[in-house]
GROMACS .gro file of C-alpha atoms in nm:
model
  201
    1UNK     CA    1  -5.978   6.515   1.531
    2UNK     CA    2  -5.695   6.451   1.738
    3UNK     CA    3  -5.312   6.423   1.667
    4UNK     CA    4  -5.119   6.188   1.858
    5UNK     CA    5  -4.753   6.355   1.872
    6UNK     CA    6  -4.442   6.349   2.056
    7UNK     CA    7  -4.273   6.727   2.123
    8UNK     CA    8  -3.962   6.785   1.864
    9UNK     CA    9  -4.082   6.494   1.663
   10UNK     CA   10  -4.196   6.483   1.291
   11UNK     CA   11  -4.555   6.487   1.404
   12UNK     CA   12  -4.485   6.886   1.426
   13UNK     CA   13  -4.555   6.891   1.089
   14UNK     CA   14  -4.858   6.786   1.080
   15UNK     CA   15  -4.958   6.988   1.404
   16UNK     CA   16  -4.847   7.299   1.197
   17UNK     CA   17  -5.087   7.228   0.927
   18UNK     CA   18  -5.351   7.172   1.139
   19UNK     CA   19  -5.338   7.486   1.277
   20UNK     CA   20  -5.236   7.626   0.900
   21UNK     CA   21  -5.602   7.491   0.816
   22UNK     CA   22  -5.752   7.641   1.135
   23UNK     CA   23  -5.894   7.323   1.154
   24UNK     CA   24  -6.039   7.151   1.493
   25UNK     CA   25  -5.821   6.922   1.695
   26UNK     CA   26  -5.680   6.837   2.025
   27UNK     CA   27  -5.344   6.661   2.072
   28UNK     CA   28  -5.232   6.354   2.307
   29UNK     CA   29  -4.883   6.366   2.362
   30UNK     CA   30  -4.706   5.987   2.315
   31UNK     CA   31  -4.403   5.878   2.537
   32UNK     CA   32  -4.263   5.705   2.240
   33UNK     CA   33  -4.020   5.487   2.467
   34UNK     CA   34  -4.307   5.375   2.679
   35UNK     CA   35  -4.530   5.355   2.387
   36UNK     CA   36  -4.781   5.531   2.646
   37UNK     CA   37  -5.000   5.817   2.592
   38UNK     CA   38  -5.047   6.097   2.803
   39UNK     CA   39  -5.381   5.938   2.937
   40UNK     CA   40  -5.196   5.595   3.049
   41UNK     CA   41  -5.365   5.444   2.738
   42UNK     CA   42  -5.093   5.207   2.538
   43UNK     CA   43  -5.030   5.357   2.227
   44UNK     CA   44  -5.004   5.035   2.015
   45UNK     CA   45  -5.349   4.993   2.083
   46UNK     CA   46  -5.414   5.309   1.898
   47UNK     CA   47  -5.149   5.315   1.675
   48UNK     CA   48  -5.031   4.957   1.588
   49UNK     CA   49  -4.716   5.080   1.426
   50UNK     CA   50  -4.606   5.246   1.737
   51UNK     CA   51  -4.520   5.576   1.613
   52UNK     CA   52  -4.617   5.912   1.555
   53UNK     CA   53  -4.779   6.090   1.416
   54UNK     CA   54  -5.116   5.970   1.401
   55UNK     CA   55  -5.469   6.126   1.327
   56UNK     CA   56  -5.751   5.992   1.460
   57UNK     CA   57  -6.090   6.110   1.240
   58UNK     CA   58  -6.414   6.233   1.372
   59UNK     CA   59  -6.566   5.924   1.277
   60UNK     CA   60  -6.313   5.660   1.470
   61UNK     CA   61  -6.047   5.617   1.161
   62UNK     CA   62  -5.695   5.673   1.208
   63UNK     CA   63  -5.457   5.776   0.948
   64UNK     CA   64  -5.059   5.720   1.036
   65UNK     CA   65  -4.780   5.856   0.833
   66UNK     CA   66  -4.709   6.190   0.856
   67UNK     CA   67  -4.681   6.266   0.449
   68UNK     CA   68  -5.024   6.138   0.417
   69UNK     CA   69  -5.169   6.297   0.737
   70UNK     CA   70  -5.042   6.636   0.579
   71UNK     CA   71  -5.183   6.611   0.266
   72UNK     CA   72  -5.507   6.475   0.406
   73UNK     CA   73  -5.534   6.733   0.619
   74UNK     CA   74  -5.472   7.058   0.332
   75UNK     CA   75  -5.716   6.869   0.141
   76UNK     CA   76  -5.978   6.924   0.413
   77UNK     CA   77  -5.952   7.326   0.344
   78UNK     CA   78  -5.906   7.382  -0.052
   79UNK     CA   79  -5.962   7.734   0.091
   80UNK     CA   80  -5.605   7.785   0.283
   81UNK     CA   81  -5.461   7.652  -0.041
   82UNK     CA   82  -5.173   7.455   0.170
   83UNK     CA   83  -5.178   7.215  -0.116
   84UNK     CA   84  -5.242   7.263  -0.515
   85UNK     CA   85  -5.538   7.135  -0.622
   86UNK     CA   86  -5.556   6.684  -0.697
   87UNK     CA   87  -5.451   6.645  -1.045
   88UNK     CA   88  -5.251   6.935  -1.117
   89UNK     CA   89  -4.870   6.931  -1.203
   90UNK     CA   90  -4.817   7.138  -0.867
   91UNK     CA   91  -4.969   6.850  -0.692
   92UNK     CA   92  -4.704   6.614  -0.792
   93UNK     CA   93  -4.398   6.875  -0.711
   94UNK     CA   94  -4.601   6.885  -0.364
   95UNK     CA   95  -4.583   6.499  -0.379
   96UNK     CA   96  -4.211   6.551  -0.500
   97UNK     CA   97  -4.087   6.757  -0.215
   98UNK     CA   98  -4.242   6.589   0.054
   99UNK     CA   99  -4.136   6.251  -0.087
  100UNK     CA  100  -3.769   6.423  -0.075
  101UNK     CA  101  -3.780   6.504   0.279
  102UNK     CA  102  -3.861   6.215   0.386
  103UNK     CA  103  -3.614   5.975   0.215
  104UNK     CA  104  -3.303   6.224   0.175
  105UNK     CA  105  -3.335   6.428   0.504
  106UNK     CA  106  -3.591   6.253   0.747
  107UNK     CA  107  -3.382   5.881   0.692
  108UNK     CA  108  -3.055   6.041   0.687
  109UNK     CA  109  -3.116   6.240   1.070
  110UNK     CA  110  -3.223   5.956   1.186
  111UNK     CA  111  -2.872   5.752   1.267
  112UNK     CA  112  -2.741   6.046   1.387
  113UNK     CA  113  -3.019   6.019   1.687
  114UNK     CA  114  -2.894   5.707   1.824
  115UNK     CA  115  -2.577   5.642   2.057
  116UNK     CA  116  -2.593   5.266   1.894
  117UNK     CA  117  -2.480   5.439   1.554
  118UNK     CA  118  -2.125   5.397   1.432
  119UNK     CA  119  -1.930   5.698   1.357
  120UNK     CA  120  -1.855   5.615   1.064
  121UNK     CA  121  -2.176   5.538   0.958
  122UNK     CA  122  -2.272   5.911   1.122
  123UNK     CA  123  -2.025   6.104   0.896
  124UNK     CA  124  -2.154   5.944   0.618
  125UNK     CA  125  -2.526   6.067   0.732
  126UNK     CA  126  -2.382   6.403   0.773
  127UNK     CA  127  -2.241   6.457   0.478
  128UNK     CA  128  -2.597   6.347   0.261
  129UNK     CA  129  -2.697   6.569   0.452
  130UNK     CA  130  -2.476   6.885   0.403
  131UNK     CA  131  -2.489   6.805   0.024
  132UNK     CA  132  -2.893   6.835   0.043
  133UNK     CA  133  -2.833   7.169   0.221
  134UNK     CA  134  -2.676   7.317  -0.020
  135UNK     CA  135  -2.891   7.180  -0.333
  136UNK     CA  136  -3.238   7.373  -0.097
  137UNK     CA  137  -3.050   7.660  -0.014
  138UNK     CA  138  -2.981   7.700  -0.396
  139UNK     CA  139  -3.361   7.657  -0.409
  140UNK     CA  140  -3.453   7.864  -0.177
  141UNK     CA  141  -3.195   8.164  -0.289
  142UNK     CA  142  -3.499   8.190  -0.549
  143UNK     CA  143  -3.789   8.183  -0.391
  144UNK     CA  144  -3.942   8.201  -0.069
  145UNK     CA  145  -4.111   7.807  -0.030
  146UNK     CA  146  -4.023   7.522  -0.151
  147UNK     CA  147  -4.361   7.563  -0.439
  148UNK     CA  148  -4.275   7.909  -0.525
  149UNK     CA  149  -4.478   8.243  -0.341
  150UNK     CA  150  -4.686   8.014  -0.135
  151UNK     CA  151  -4.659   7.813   0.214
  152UNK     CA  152  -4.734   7.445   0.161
  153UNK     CA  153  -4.780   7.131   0.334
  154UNK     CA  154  -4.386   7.074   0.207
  155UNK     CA  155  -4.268   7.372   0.389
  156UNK     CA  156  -4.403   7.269   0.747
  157UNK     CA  157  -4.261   6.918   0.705
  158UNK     CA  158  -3.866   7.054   0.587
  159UNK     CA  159  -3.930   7.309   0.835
  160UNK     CA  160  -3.990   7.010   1.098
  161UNK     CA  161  -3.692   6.860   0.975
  162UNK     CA  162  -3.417   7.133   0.929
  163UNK     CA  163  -3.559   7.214   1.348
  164UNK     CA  164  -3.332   6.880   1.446
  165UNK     CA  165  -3.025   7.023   1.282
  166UNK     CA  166  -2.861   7.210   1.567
  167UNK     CA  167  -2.928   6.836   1.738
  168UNK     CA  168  -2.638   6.645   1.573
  169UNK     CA  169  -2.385   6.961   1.471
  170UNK     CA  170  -2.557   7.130   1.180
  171UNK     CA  171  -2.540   7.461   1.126
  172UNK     CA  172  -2.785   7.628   0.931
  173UNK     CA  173  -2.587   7.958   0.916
  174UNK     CA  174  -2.355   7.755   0.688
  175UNK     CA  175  -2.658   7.799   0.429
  176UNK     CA  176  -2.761   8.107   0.459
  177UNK     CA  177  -3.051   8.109   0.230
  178UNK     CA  178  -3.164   7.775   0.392
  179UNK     CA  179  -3.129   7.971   0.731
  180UNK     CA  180  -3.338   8.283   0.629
  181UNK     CA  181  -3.609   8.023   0.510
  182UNK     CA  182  -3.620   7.855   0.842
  183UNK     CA  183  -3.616   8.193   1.020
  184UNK     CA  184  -3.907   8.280   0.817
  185UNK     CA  185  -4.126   7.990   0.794
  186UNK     CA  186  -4.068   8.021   1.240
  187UNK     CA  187  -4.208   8.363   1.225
  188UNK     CA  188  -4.586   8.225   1.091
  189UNK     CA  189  -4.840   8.260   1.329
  190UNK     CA  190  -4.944   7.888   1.283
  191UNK     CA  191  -4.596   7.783   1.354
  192UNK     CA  192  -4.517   7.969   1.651
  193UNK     CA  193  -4.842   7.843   1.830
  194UNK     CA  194  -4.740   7.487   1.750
  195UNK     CA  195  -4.382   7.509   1.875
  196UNK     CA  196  -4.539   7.689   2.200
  197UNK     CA  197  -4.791   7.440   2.288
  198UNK     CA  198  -4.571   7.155   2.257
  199UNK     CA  199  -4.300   7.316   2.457
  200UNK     CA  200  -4.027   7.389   2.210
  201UNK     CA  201  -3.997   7.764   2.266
   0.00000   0.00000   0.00000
């Protein structure tokens, strides 16, 4: 397999869970303003849509999406038990979470990356965003992931995602329990070697 990403991106989160799953891969880094991969190849010819991440399969198919890729992935080692089991109730607060991330935190960061969005438009982000800081950190005041006792496929994608915070003037120490978590989800093995090899350390 092989994971196109782009260093500080949400493709870490699937990169994490690859090497969560201990699963074979190697990674092509994308210049997402180019739309150029690492080998001069152009991306869209890969990856119509442009962005990353994207998995390309053993067997030529790509997958894009990175709350797909991540589930696909867990899915591929029952064993590591990175996601409950298809069918179960767990499954669907797996679904849940991830689903979360994406529309109330991954959409709301976004603005706040670009020079072309209006301020006002910014504080609004920012405050979404403080208000779904405090709702985890009540969470996570409970337990240690996001499912309970276990790491999951949802904890390397908020992970990803709380990582951009000190970008645009969030402070995690303002949470403290949200802070601990993402002190402690940086401390796995798996996680570490992903934020070394793509240069984030």
């Amino acid at each position: 397999m092989k994971l196109f990403c782009t260093p500080g991106t949400c493709s870490l989160s699937p990169h994490i869970i690859l090497r969560e799953a201990g699963l074979d891969f190697t990674l092509e880094n994308v210049d997402l303003a180019q739309k150029k991969t690492e080998s001069g190849a152009d991306y869209r010819t890969i990856a119509p849509k442009g962005q990353v991440p994207a998995l390309l399969l053993d067997n030529g198919a790509l997958l894009t999406e990175g709350v797909v890729i991540v589930q696909y992935l867990a899915d591929q080692v029952p064993s590591r038990k990175l996601i409950p089991p298809a069918g179960s109730l767990s499954r669907y607060h797996a679904i849940e979470w991830l689903n979360f991330i994406a529309t109330e935190l991954h959409q709301q960061f976004a603005p706040l990356f670009s020079a072309a969005t209006p301020a006002a438009y910014q504080t609004i982000c920012r405050q979404k965003l403080a208000k779904q800081f405090h709702y985890l950190a009540a969470e996570l005041k409970q337990q240690p992931f996001l499912l309970g006792n276990r790491f999951s496929v949802a904890d390397a994608y908020l992970f990803t995602v709380l990582g951009w915070a000190k970008h645009v003037q969030l402070d995690l120490a303002d949470y403290p329990p949200l802070a601990a978590y993402y002190q402690r989800i940086a401390a796995r093995p798996a996680v570490d070697a992903a934020l070394q090899a793509e240069g984030l350390l």
